[in-house]
Amino acid sequence: MVSPIGRVFGLSGSGLDVDQIVSDLMKVQRMKQDKIKQNKQIAEWQKADYRELNNSLRSLRDAAFNMKLQGTFLAKEVTSSNEGIVKVTAGNSAVTGSNTIKVTQLATNARLNSTDAVSFDAAKTTLAGQLSIGAGTVSFTVNGSEVITIDTSVDSIDTLVSKINEAKMADGSSAGVSAIFDKTLNRLFISSTATGASAQVSFENIEDTTTGLFSALQLGTPAGEQPGDPLKLTAYGANAKFNYNGIELEQATNQFVLAGITYTLTGTSDTETVNINITRDTDAIFNTIKSFVELYNTTIDKVNGKLTEERNPDYLPLTDEQREQLSDKQEEKWEEKARSGLLRNDSI
């Protein structure tokens, strides 16, 4: 039987191995392609080596810059005699010495919660059914937000909670409240996201003449704060109050900075006065210098290692055909030798 190639070239019966001739010609073409791929792989390896050294030199440069900063050698260490009341961290501007602090009140969120368990039927799917209230619409604003409208014959308790949480001001910012209905306790809990005396949860412009939604939720203004009003429910947060070095102070949050020290209030003192001691952190300064020296030596060793690394010209990147003939371990060792010395005596 005459092969198709033999017929095309008129070589039938000539005794020539046409398949081998074609295979050899293709092999020559593959060698050219393999050479291009190998050169490309070497360039990529060199690029990776440049990037590695560049990152090392950048880290060394940053460390050297930090060594020039005065603040590097002004590190402070601060301790609290009772972290159950006050936790502290010191900035470089903190002055060595000691302070006292006595916490009488923590900063709190504004909270507007159900004053008692709500009559709630989890088997129903609308507010009218869940709370046994009339069907109708209720509209209100939260902290002056855009008007929120609830249809008790359509919306559920989950919808109500979601709309409160998503309440937006006219400029698109959040109304700053967080609500959750606990289906175990059957209570609605609403709080401000901020703390302090200026934080509030305020339901205003309430229009509800038929359903009795807010009454059913038993939302009431906590004692000691602004009295409740049928058309307005408001609760306020409280500031943190403490005595600092004999001075009575207040803060809107439980974390604040005084004289370069960050204070985090975690409890009240009752009768205990917490002592804060600030000293120079000589260990931190020593470790900074030590780390710089170690980084310098490591970086120089790495650069010198690349410049003097032995090149193995007989080991070129593997071709696809060569990879098929090697095990994973052999391939790994070959590539290690092929990548060696790519930056030897490199002027860059």
Tab-separated table of C-alpha atoms in Angstrom:
chain	number	residue	atom	x	y	z
A	1	MET	CA	0.000	0.000	0.000
A	2	VAL	CA	1.412	3.381	-1.021
A	3	SER	CA	1.554	5.930	1.789
A	4	PRO	CA	-0.260	9.268	1.230
A	5	ILE	CA	3.022	11.189	1.511
A	6	GLY	CA	4.682	8.861	-0.982
A	7	ARG	CA	1.937	9.480	-3.503
A	8	VAL	CA	2.134	13.226	-3.080
A	9	PHE	CA	5.866	13.422	-3.637
A	10	GLY	CA	6.070	10.627	-6.159
A	11	LEU	CA	8.402	8.618	-3.916
A	12	SER	CA	6.491	5.344	-3.991
A	13	GLY	CA	8.847	2.425	-4.416
A	14	SER	CA	11.964	4.629	-3.969
A	15	GLY	CA	13.011	2.880	-0.758
A	16	LEU	CA	13.159	6.196	1.164
A	17	ASP	CA	11.741	6.304	4.735
A	18	VAL	CA	9.450	9.273	4.174
A	19	ASP	CA	8.028	9.200	7.711
A	20	GLN	CA	11.515	9.451	9.208
A	21	ILE	CA	12.428	12.303	6.875
A	22	VAL	CA	9.337	14.248	7.926
A	23	SER	CA	10.014	13.435	11.607
A	24	ASP	CA	13.561	14.767	11.329
A	25	LEU	CA	12.366	17.944	9.649
A	26	MET	CA	9.840	18.495	12.448
A	27	LYS	CA	12.533	17.820	15.022
A	28	VAL	CA	14.636	20.642	13.558
A	29	GLN	CA	11.662	22.994	13.881
A	30	ARG	CA	11.017	21.876	17.454
A	31	MET	CA	14.655	22.542	18.348
A	32	LYS	CA	14.247	26.140	17.171
A	33	GLN	CA	11.071	26.515	19.214
A	34	ASP	CA	12.694	24.879	22.258
A	35	LYS	CA	15.593	27.325	22.041
A	36	ILE	CA	13.208	30.284	22.032
A	37	LYS	CA	11.292	28.848	25.007
A	38	GLN	CA	14.531	28.208	26.915
A	39	ASN	CA	15.763	31.766	26.368
A	40	LYS	CA	12.379	33.061	27.498
A	41	GLN	CA	12.497	30.910	30.642
A	42	ILE	CA	16.019	32.129	31.482
A	43	ALA	CA	14.859	35.754	31.094
A	44	GLU	CA	11.901	35.083	33.437
A	45	TRP	CA	14.184	33.479	36.018
A	46	GLN	CA	16.524	36.468	35.844
A	47	LYS	CA	13.560	38.784	36.256
A	48	ALA	CA	12.470	36.863	39.357
A	49	ASP	CA	16.011	37.097	40.793
A	50	TYR	CA	16.095	40.855	40.156
A	51	ARG	CA	12.734	41.225	41.873
A	52	GLU	CA	13.902	39.220	44.896
A	53	LEU	CA	17.032	41.344	45.320
A	54	ASN	CA	15.089	44.536	44.717
A	55	ASN	CA	12.659	43.648	47.511
A	56	SER	CA	15.561	42.864	49.845
A	57	LEU	CA	17.254	46.184	49.081
A	58	ARG	CA	13.976	48.045	49.543
A	59	SER	CA	13.524	46.474	52.979
A	60	LEU	CA	17.074	47.473	53.891
A	61	ARG	CA	16.475	51.006	52.633
A	62	ASP	CA	13.290	51.301	54.735
A	63	ALA	CA	15.110	49.987	57.797
A	64	ALA	CA	17.936	52.476	57.238
A	65	PHE	CA	15.413	55.299	56.952
A	66	ASN	CA	13.811	54.274	60.260
A	67	MET	CA	17.236	54.336	61.897
A	68	LYS	CA	17.459	58.037	61.041
A	69	LEU	CA	14.169	58.847	62.792
A	70	GLN	CA	14.372	60.276	66.277
A	71	GLY	CA	11.226	58.404	67.269
A	72	THR	CA	13.002	55.071	66.767
A	73	PHE	CA	15.113	55.829	69.835
A	74	LEU	CA	12.268	57.263	71.916
A	75	ALA	CA	10.269	54.056	72.329
A	76	LYS	CA	8.338	53.922	75.597
A	77	GLU	CA	6.987	51.066	77.674
A	78	VAL	CA	3.844	51.557	79.728
A	79	THR	CA	2.183	49.294	82.291
A	80	SER	CA	-1.147	49.302	84.114
A	81	SER	CA	-1.538	47.995	87.651
A	82	ASN	CA	-4.952	46.555	86.705
A	83	GLU	CA	-5.746	45.785	83.053
A	84	GLY	CA	-9.202	44.655	84.131
A	85	ILE	CA	-9.947	48.358	84.511
A	86	VAL	CA	-7.495	50.142	82.212
A	87	LYS	CA	-5.300	48.870	79.377
A	88	VAL	CA	-2.563	51.154	78.053
A	89	THR	CA	-0.165	51.511	75.128
A	90	ALA	CA	2.430	54.234	74.780
A	91	GLY	CA	3.428	56.336	71.795
A	92	ASN	CA	6.882	57.854	71.376
A	93	SER	CA	5.587	61.224	72.589
A	94	ALA	CA	4.652	59.833	76.002
A	95	VAL	CA	6.620	61.355	78.887
A	96	THR	CA	8.323	58.980	81.293
A	97	GLY	CA	6.794	59.025	84.752
A	98	SER	CA	3.567	57.832	86.358
A	99	ASN	CA	-0.148	58.664	86.246
A	100	THR	CA	-3.187	57.589	88.227
A	101	ILE	CA	-6.678	56.928	86.943
A	102	LYS	CA	-9.897	55.949	88.674
A	103	VAL	CA	-12.814	54.963	86.411
A	104	THR	CA	-16.286	55.740	87.739
A	105	GLN	CA	-18.317	55.120	84.553
A	106	LEU	CA	-17.774	53.506	81.150
A	107	ALA	CA	-19.003	55.073	77.924
A	108	THR	CA	-22.160	53.351	76.681
A	109	ASN	CA	-24.320	53.224	73.582
A	110	ALA	CA	-27.807	54.643	73.507
A	111	ARG	CA	-30.243	51.754	73.919
A	112	LEU	CA	-33.946	51.527	73.208
A	113	ASN	CA	-35.169	48.037	74.027
A	114	SER	CA	-38.378	46.156	74.698
A	115	THR	CA	-39.121	46.720	78.374
A	116	ASP	CA	-40.711	43.275	78.646
A	117	ALA	CA	-41.138	40.115	76.582
A	118	VAL	CA	-43.230	40.675	73.459
A	119	SER	CA	-46.227	38.506	72.617
A	120	PHE	CA	-44.768	36.923	69.480
A	121	ASP	CA	-46.079	34.113	67.243
A	122	ALA	CA	-43.163	32.704	65.215
A	123	ALA	CA	-45.530	30.608	63.084
A	124	LYS	CA	-46.970	33.728	61.435
A	125	THR	CA	-45.226	35.563	58.589
A	126	THR	CA	-46.417	39.159	58.961
A	127	LEU	CA	-46.198	41.655	61.781
A	128	ALA	CA	-49.978	41.735	62.066
A	129	GLY	CA	-49.980	38.012	62.765
A	130	GLN	CA	-46.710	37.785	64.688
A	131	LEU	CA	-47.624	40.555	67.146
A	132	SER	CA	-51.414	40.234	67.017
A	133	ILE	CA	-51.851	43.861	65.911
A	134	GLY	CA	-53.969	45.616	63.324
A	135	ALA	CA	-53.167	45.637	59.629
A	136	GLY	CA	-51.996	48.959	58.268
A	137	THR	CA	-48.970	51.152	57.610
A	138	VAL	CA	-46.562	52.722	60.075
A	139	SER	CA	-44.057	55.430	59.153
A	140	PHE	CA	-41.227	56.896	61.211
A	141	THR	CA	-37.684	58.239	61.070
A	142	VAL	CA	-34.635	56.974	62.961
A	143	ASN	CA	-32.231	59.628	64.215
A	144	GLY	CA	-33.635	61.999	61.599
A	145	SER	CA	-33.264	59.514	58.749
A	146	GLU	CA	-35.367	59.353	55.632
A	147	VAL	CA	-38.901	58.080	56.323
A	148	ILE	CA	-39.237	54.334	56.872
A	149	THR	CA	-42.612	52.787	56.033
A	150	ILE	CA	-43.809	49.432	57.363
A	151	ASP	CA	-46.879	47.553	56.152
A	152	THR	CA	-47.878	45.227	58.979
A	153	SER	CA	-49.979	43.086	56.634
A	154	VAL	CA	-46.930	42.397	54.423
A	155	ASP	CA	-43.738	43.004	56.385
A	156	SER	CA	-42.400	40.688	59.096
A	157	ILE	CA	-40.360	41.360	62.247
A	158	ASP	CA	-37.236	40.512	60.221
A	159	THR	CA	-38.196	43.122	57.611
A	160	LEU	CA	-38.685	45.731	60.339
A	161	VAL	CA	-35.257	44.970	61.843
A	162	SER	CA	-33.623	45.082	58.411
A	163	LYS	CA	-35.152	48.466	57.549
A	164	ILE	CA	-34.040	49.938	60.869
A	165	ASN	CA	-30.483	48.676	60.329
A	166	GLU	CA	-30.417	50.055	56.783
A	167	ALA	CA	-31.856	53.470	57.696
A	168	LYS	CA	-30.085	56.252	55.773
A	169	MET	CA	-29.793	59.964	56.247
A	170	ALA	CA	-30.581	62.377	53.405
A	171	ASP	CA	-26.881	62.439	52.425
A	172	GLY	CA	-26.752	58.651	52.171
A	173	SER	CA	-24.850	58.098	55.420
A	174	SER	CA	-26.010	55.564	57.986
A	175	ALA	CA	-28.455	56.592	60.693
A	176	GLY	CA	-26.078	54.921	63.164
A	177	VAL	CA	-28.357	52.356	64.771
A	178	SER	CA	-28.262	48.583	65.121
A	179	ALA	CA	-31.356	46.463	65.806
A	180	ILE	CA	-31.950	42.793	66.535
A	181	PHE	CA	-35.060	40.848	67.565
A	182	ASP	CA	-34.175	37.953	69.848
A	183	LYS	CA	-36.710	35.184	69.136
A	184	THR	CA	-35.697	33.343	72.306
A	185	LEU	CA	-36.304	36.282	74.648
A	186	ASN	CA	-38.979	37.813	72.367
A	187	ARG	CA	-37.487	41.270	72.773
A	188	LEU	CA	-36.370	43.957	70.336
A	189	PHE	CA	-32.941	45.443	71.123
A	190	ILE	CA	-31.905	48.689	69.440
A	191	SER	CA	-28.641	50.527	70.132
A	192	SER	CA	-26.571	53.306	68.635
A	193	THR	CA	-23.346	52.354	66.894
A	194	ALA	CA	-21.571	55.234	68.666
A	195	THR	CA	-21.015	55.735	72.377
A	196	GLY	CA	-21.140	58.830	74.543
A	197	ALA	CA	-23.680	61.373	75.734
A	198	SER	CA	-24.238	62.652	72.197
A	199	ALA	CA	-25.102	59.184	70.876
A	200	GLN	CA	-28.815	58.561	70.561
A	201	VAL	CA	-31.532	56.280	69.272
A	202	SER	CA	-34.518	58.398	68.360
A	203	PHE	CA	-37.727	57.258	66.666
A	204	GLU	CA	-39.566	60.379	65.529
A	205	ASN	CA	-42.422	61.449	63.264
A	206	ILE	CA	-44.232	58.255	64.166
A	207	GLU	CA	-47.503	57.906	62.274
A	208	ASP	CA	-49.371	54.870	63.520
A	209	THR	CA	-53.066	55.348	64.160
A	210	THR	CA	-54.282	51.802	63.599
A	211	THR	CA	-51.729	49.081	64.209
A	212	GLY	CA	-50.191	49.747	67.634
A	213	LEU	CA	-46.793	48.468	66.415
A	214	PHE	CA	-44.573	50.330	68.874
A	215	SER	CA	-46.834	49.542	71.798
A	216	ALA	CA	-46.786	45.864	70.888
A	217	LEU	CA	-42.990	45.925	70.759
A	218	GLN	CA	-43.029	47.456	74.259
A	219	LEU	CA	-40.422	50.032	73.339
A	220	GLY	CA	-39.970	52.502	76.148
A	221	THR	CA	-37.570	55.240	77.064
A	222	PRO	CA	-35.195	54.047	79.830
A	223	ALA	CA	-35.606	55.631	83.241
A	224	GLY	CA	-33.471	58.686	83.854
A	225	GLU	CA	-33.383	59.724	80.199
A	226	GLN	CA	-35.718	61.799	78.071
A	227	PRO	CA	-39.345	60.972	78.934
A	228	GLY	CA	-41.264	58.975	76.363
A	229	ASP	CA	-43.742	60.636	74.054
A	230	PRO	CA	-46.398	58.933	71.924
A	231	LEU	CA	-44.846	60.520	68.829
A	232	LYS	CA	-41.223	60.250	69.865
A	233	LEU	CA	-39.079	57.607	71.542
A	234	THR	CA	-35.543	58.662	72.439
A	235	ALA	CA	-32.649	57.190	74.400
A	236	TYR	CA	-29.140	58.598	74.912
A	237	GLY	CA	-25.733	57.081	75.583
A	238	ALA	CA	-23.330	58.066	78.357
A	239	ASN	CA	-19.773	59.362	78.511
A	240	ALA	CA	-16.916	57.594	80.227
A	241	LYS	CA	-16.139	59.347	83.507
A	242	PHE	CA	-12.841	59.064	85.339
A	243	ASN	CA	-10.433	60.854	87.625
A	244	TYR	CA	-7.064	61.403	85.924
A	245	ASN	CA	-4.270	62.604	88.178
A	246	GLY	CA	-6.842	64.230	90.446
A	247	ILE	CA	-8.835	65.869	87.612
A	248	GLU	CA	-12.397	64.790	86.778
A	249	LEU	CA	-12.655	64.128	83.017
A	250	GLU	CA	-15.139	62.668	80.523
A	251	GLN	CA	-14.717	61.025	77.122
A	252	ALA	CA	-17.313	59.920	74.576
A	253	THR	CA	-15.545	56.578	74.013
A	254	ASN	CA	-13.785	54.043	76.183
A	255	GLN	CA	-10.581	54.421	74.153
A	256	PHE	CA	-8.778	57.741	73.980
A	257	VAL	CA	-5.305	59.291	73.999
A	258	LEU	CA	-3.931	61.457	76.807
A	259	ALA	CA	-0.353	62.786	76.800
A	260	GLY	CA	0.815	60.257	74.214
A	261	ILE	CA	-0.726	57.243	75.965
A	262	THR	CA	-3.692	55.325	74.563
A	263	TYR	CA	-6.089	54.351	77.343
A	264	THR	CA	-8.705	51.613	76.892
A	265	LEU	CA	-11.207	51.501	79.734
A	266	THR	CA	-12.420	47.965	80.406
A	267	GLY	CA	-14.128	48.290	83.794
A	268	THR	CA	-14.947	50.580	86.685
A	269	SER	CA	-12.701	51.094	89.677
A	270	ASP	CA	-15.084	51.181	92.617
A	271	THR	CA	-12.509	52.299	95.205
A	272	GLU	CA	-9.360	51.213	93.353
A	273	THR	CA	-6.983	53.716	91.770
A	274	VAL	CA	-5.001	52.285	88.834
A	275	ASN	CA	-1.334	53.239	88.539
A	276	ILE	CA	0.154	53.843	85.078
A	277	ASN	CA	3.958	53.757	84.786
A	278	ILE	CA	5.851	54.949	81.700
A	279	THR	CA	9.528	54.096	81.163
A	280	ARG	CA	11.954	54.212	78.259
A	281	ASP	CA	11.828	50.914	76.346
A	282	THR	CA	15.542	50.169	76.041
A	283	ASP	CA	14.865	46.591	74.903
A	284	ALA	CA	12.833	47.823	71.932
A	285	ILE	CA	15.581	50.280	70.974
A	286	PHE	CA	18.255	47.567	71.240
A	287	ASN	CA	16.171	45.122	69.176
A	288	THR	CA	15.633	47.742	66.473
A	289	ILE	CA	19.391	48.275	66.109
A	290	LYS	CA	20.045	44.536	66.233
A	291	SER	CA	17.406	43.839	63.577
A	292	PHE	CA	18.929	46.467	61.274
A	293	VAL	CA	22.415	44.967	61.585
A	294	GLU	CA	21.064	41.460	60.926
A	295	LEU	CA	19.070	42.667	57.925
A	296	TYR	CA	22.117	44.491	56.538
A	297	ASN	CA	24.311	41.393	56.816
A	298	THR	CA	21.618	39.139	55.335
A	299	THR	CA	21.061	41.478	52.386
A	300	ILE	CA	24.772	41.846	51.603
A	301	ASP	CA	25.244	38.079	51.807
A	302	LYS	CA	22.349	37.557	49.423
A	303	VAL	CA	23.684	40.072	46.888
A	304	ASN	CA	27.213	38.689	47.060
A	305	GLY	CA	25.838	35.175	46.809
A	306	LYS	CA	24.050	35.976	43.558
A	307	LEU	CA	27.114	37.739	42.112
A	308	THR	CA	29.440	34.815	42.818
A	309	GLU	CA	27.033	31.931	42.276
A	310	GLU	CA	28.371	29.240	39.928
A	311	ARG	CA	26.831	29.175	36.438
A	312	ASN	CA	26.079	25.807	34.843
A	313	PRO	CA	25.904	26.445	31.079
A	314	ASP	CA	25.325	22.756	30.364
A	315	TYR	CA	22.054	22.880	32.265
A	316	LEU	CA	19.432	24.708	30.209
A	317	PRO	CA	15.705	24.898	30.995
A	318	LEU	CA	14.073	21.553	30.280
A	319	THR	CA	12.027	21.062	27.144
A	320	ASP	CA	8.641	19.355	27.289
A	321	GLU	CA	10.189	16.214	25.830
A	322	GLN	CA	12.981	16.177	28.415
A	323	ARG	CA	10.522	16.650	31.276
A	324	GLU	CA	8.678	13.496	30.270
A	325	GLN	CA	11.886	11.499	30.732
A	326	LEU	CA	12.651	12.738	34.252
A	327	SER	CA	11.079	12.120	37.640
A	328	ASP	CA	9.824	15.044	39.737
A	329	LYS	CA	12.926	14.863	41.929
A	330	GLN	CA	15.271	14.800	38.929
A	331	GLU	CA	13.390	17.691	37.361
A	332	GLU	CA	13.700	19.723	40.580
A	333	LYS	CA	17.480	19.142	40.784
A	334	TRP	CA	17.944	19.986	37.107
A	335	GLU	CA	16.048	23.260	37.440
A	336	GLU	CA	18.090	24.169	40.527
A	337	LYS	CA	21.290	23.869	38.493
A	338	ALA	CA	19.757	25.646	35.480
A	339	ARG	CA	18.739	28.639	37.638
A	340	SER	CA	22.106	28.915	39.334
A	341	GLY	CA	24.405	31.806	38.499
A	342	LEU	CA	22.012	33.778	36.291
A	343	LEU	CA	23.211	37.006	37.959
A	344	ARG	CA	26.885	36.045	38.204
A	345	ASN	CA	29.074	39.188	37.864
A	346	ASP	CA	25.920	41.093	36.823
A	347	SER	CA	26.733	44.805	36.552
A	348	ILE	CA	23.132	45.819	37.250
